[in-house]
Short mmCIF file of C-alpha atoms (C1' of nucleotides) in Angstrom, two decimals:
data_model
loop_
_atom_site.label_atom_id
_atom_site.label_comp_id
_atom_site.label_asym_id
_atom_site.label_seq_id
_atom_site.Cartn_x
_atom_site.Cartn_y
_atom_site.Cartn_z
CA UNK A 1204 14.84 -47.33 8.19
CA UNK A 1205 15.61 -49.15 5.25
CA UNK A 1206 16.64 -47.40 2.47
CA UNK A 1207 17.21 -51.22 0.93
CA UNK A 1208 19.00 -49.81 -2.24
CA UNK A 1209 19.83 -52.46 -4.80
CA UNK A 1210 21.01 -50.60 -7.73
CA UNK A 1211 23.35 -52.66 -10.01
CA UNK A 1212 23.27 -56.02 -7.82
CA UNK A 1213 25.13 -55.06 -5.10
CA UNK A 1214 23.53 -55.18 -1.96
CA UNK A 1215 23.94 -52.32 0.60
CA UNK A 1216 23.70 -53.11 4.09
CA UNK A 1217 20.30 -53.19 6.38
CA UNK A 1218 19.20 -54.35 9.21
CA UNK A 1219 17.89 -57.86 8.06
CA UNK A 1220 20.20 -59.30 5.95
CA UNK A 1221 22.71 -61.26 6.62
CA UNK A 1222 26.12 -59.67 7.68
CA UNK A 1223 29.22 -61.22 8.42
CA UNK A 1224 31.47 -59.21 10.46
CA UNK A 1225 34.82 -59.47 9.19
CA UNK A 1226 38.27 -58.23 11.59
CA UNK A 1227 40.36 -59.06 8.56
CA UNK A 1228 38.93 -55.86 7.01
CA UNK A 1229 39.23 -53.72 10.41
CA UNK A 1230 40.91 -50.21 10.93
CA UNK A 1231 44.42 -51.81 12.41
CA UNK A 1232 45.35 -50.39 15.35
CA UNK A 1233 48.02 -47.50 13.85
CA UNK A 1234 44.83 -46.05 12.27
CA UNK A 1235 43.82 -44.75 15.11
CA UNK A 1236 47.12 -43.11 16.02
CA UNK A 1237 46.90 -40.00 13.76
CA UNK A 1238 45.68 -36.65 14.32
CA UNK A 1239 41.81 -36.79 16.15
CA UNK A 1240 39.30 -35.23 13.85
CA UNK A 1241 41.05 -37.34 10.97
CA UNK A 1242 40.28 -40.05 12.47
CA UNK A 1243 36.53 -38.91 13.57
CA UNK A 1244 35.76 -37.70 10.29
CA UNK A 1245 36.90 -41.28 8.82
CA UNK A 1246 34.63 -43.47 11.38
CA UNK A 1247 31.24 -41.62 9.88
CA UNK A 1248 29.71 -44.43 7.94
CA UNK A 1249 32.58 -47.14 9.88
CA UNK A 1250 30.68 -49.87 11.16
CA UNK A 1251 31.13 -50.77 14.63
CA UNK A 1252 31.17 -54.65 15.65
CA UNK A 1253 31.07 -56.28 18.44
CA UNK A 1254 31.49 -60.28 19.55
CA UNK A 1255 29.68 -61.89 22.11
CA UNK A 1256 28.98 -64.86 23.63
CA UNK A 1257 25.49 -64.71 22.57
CA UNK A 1258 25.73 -63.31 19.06
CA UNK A 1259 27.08 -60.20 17.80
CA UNK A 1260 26.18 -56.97 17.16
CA UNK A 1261 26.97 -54.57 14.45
CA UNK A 1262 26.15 -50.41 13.83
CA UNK A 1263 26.96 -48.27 11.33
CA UNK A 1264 28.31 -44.60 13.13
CA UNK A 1265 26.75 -41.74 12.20
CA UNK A 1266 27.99 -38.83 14.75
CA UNK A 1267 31.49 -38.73 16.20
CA UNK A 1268 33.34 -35.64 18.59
CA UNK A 1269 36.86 -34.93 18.36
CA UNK A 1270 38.42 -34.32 21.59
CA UNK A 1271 41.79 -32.50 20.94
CA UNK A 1272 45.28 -33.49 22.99
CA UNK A 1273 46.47 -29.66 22.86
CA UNK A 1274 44.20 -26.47 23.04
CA UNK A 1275 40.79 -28.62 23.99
CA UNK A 1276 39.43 -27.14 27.57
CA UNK A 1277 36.27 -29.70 27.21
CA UNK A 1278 38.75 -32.96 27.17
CA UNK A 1279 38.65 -34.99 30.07
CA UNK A 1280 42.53 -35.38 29.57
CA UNK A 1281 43.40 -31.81 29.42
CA UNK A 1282 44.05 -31.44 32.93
CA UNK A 1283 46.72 -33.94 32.89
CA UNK A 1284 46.74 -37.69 33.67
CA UNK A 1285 44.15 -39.14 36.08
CA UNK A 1286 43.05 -42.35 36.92
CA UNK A 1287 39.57 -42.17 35.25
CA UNK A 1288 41.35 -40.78 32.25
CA UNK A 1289 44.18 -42.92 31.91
CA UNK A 1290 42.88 -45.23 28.65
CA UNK A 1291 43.23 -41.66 26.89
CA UNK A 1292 47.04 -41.51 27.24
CA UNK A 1293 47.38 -44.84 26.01
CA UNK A 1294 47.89 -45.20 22.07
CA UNK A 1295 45.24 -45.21 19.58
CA UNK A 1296 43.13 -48.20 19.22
CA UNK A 1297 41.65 -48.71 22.46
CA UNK A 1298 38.66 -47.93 24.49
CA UNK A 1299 38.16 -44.64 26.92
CA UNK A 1300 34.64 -45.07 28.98
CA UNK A 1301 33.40 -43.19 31.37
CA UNK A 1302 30.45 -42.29 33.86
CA UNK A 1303 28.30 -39.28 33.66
CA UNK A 1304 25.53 -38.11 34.81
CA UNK A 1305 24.94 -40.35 37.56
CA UNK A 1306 23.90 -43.32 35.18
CA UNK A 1307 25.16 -43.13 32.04
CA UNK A 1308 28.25 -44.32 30.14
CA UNK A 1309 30.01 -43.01 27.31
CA UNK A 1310 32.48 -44.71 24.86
CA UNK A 1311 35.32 -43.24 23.23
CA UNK A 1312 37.55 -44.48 21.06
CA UNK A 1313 41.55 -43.14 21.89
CA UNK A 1314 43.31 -41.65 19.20
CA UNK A 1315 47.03 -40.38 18.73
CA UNK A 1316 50.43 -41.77 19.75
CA UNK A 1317 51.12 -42.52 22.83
CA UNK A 1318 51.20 -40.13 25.70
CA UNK A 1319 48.66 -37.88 23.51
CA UNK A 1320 45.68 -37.72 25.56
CA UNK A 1321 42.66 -38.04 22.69
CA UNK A 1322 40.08 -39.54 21.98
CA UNK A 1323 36.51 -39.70 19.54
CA UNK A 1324 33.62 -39.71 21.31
CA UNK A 1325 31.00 -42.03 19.87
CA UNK A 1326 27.89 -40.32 19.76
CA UNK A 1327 25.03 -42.26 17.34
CA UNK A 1328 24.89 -44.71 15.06
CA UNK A 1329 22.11 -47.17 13.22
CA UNK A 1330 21.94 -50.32 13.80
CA UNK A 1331 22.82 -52.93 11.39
CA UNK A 1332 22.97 -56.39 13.31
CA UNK A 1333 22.44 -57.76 16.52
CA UNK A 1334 19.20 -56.36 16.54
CA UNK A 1335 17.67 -58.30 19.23
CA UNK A 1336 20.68 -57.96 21.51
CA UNK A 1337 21.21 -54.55 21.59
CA UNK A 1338 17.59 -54.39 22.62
CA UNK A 1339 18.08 -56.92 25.32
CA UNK A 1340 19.94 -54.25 27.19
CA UNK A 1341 18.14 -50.73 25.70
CA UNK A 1342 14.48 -52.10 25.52
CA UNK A 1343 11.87 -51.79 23.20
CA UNK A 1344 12.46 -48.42 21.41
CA UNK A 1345 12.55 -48.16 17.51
CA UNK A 1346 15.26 -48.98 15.92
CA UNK A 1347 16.75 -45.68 14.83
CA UNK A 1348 16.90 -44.73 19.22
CA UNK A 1349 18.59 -48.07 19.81
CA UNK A 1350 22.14 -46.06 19.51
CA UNK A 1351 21.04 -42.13 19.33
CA UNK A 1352 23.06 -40.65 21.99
CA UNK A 1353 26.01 -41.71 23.56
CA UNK A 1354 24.98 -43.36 26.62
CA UNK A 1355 22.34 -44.76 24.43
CA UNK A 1356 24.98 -46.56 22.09
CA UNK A 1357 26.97 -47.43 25.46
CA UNK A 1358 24.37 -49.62 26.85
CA UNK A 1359 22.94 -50.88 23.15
CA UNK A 1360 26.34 -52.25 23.18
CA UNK A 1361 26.65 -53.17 26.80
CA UNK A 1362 29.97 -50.83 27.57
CA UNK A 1363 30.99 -50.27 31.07
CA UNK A 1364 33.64 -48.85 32.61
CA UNK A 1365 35.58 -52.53 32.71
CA UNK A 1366 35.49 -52.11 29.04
CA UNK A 1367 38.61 -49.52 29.52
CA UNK A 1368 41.79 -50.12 27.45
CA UNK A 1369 40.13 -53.10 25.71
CA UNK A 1370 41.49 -52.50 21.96
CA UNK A 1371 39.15 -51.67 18.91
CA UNK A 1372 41.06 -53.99 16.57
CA UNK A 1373 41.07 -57.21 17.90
CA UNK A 1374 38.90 -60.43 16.67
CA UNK A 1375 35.66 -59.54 18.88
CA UNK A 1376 35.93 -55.66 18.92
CA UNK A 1377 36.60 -53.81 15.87
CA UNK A 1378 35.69 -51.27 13.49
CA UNK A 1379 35.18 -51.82 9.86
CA UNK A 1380 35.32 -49.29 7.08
CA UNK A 1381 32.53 -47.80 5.28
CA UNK A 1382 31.66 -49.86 1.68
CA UNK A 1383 30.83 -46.39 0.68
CA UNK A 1384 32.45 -43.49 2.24
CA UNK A 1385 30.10 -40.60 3.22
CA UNK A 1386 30.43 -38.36 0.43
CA UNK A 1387 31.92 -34.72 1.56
CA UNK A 1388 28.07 -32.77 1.52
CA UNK A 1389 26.63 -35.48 3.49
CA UNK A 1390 29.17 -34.66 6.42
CA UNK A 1391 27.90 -31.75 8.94
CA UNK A 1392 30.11 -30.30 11.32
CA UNK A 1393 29.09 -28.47 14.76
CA UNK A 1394 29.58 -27.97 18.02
CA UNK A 1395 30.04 -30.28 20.36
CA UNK A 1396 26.71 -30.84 22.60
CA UNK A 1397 26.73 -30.54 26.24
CA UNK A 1398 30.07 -29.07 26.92
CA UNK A 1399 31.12 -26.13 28.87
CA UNK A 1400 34.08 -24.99 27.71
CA UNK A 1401 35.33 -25.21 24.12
CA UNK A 1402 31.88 -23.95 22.50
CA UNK A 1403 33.35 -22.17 19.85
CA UNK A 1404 35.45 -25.45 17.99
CA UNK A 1405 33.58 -27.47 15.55
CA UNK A 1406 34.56 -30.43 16.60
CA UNK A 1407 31.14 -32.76 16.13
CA UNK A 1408 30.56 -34.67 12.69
CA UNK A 1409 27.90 -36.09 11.45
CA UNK A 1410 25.75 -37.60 9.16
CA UNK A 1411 23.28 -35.37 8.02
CA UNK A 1412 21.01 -38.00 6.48
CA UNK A 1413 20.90 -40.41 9.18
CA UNK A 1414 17.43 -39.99 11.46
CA UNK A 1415 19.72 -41.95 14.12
CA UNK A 1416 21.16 -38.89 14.62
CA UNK A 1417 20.87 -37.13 18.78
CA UNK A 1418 20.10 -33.27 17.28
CA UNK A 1419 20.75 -31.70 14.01
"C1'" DA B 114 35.01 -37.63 54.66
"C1'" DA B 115 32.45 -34.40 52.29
"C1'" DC B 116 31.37 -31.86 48.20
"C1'" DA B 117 31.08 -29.93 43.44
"C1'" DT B 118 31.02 -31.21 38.70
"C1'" DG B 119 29.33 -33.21 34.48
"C1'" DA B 120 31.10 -35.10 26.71
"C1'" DT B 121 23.06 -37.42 29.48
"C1'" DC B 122 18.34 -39.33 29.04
"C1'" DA B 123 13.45 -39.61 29.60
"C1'" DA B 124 9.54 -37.58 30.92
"C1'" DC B 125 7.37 -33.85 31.49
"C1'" DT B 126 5.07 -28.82 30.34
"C1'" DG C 59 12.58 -26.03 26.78
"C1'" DT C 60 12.81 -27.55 31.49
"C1'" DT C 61 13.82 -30.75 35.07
"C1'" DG C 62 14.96 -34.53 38.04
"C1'" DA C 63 17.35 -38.82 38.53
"C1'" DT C 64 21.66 -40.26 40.42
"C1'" DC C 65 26.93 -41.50 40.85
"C1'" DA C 66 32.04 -41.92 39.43
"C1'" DT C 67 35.62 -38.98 39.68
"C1'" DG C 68 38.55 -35.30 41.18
"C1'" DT C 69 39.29 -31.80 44.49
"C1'" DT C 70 39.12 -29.88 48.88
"C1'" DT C 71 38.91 -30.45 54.02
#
DNA sequence: AACATGATCAACT
DNA sequence: GTTGATCATGTTT
């Protein structure tokens, strides 16, 4: 936790100061509809925020998956259109959850035009504001576990499946750039963790600083 | 209507 | 590193 830099008087982010979420400085939605592992690679240090009635809540991501619309075996979407995977053939800049493992959910974020079927799966990130609230739903674990692992970051956030289709760039759900992108050595690139088929792409980014981080 | 599958987590050993 | 919890979804009967 808090690597509180102040070097030359500007303040980088932490967890307790003050931080005003601002959707005027969002990714828009077209963004979003470009090819998949752009767009995962550019979320790594993208803050995540989120409006509620109660507050807000704000994380900076840390590990993202691509999930491919052509040549991908371990996307949802590959097998065509489905109900359950439906958000994915949407256009970029909206929500894809879904259940797994009896009682988890996991939050993707759609990419591509239209018709595409892709998405980034968000995997980790650390929190930055909201503290309180995301622990209101994840309980009293340190604050680098509040969002390590995807379900984990699902329920910090309190996504559900209703959550599908919602948009990413609208005034209480969006996603703001990094203040200072990753630099290109602090990116790792790996497998994707838990699938079954499509072990051999490299198709999981991450941060390989961040201790929020599910598994280096 | 029943069953197999799975982009997981927490709690063990 | 292994395992059990536990259920939405898609596929088969």
């Amino acid at each position: 936790m808090g690597e509180n830099v102040v070097t030359d008087g500007k303040r980088r982010m932490s967890s307790l100061e003050a931080f005003e979420p601002d959707p005027a400085v969002a990714f828009p939605c077209e963004f979003f509809q470009r090819p998949t592992v752009e767009v995962a690679r550019a979320l790594l240090g993208a803050v995540l925020v989120k409006q509620e009635e109660h507050g807000w809540c704000a994380a900076r991501l840390v590990e993202v998956e691509a999930y491919l619309p052509e040549g991908d075996p371990a996307n949802h979407a590959a097998r065509g259109w489905s109900q359950r995977t439906a958000p994915m053939f949407q256009q970029g800049g909206i929500l894809y959850v879904y259940a797994i493992y009896g009682r988890h959910r996991c939050v993707n974020v759609v990419t591509e035009p239209v018709g595409c079927g892709a998405a980034v799966l968000l995997r980790a990130a650390e929190p930055i504001a909201g503290i309180a609230l995301l622990r209101r739903r994840r309980g009293d674990v340190p604050e680098e576990m509040l969002c390590r692992g995807p379900a984990n970051l699902a329920l910090a956030f309190g996504f559900d499946l209703c959550d599908n289709f919602r948009s990413v760039c609208s005034d209480t759900l969006f996603i703001q750039p990094p203040a200072e992108p990753p630099s290109p050595e602090e990116i790792a690139v790996s497998p994707r963790i838990g699938v079954t088929r499509g072990r051999d792409l490299l198709l999981r980014f991450f941060l390989r600083t961040s201790a929020a981080v599910s598994r280096q």
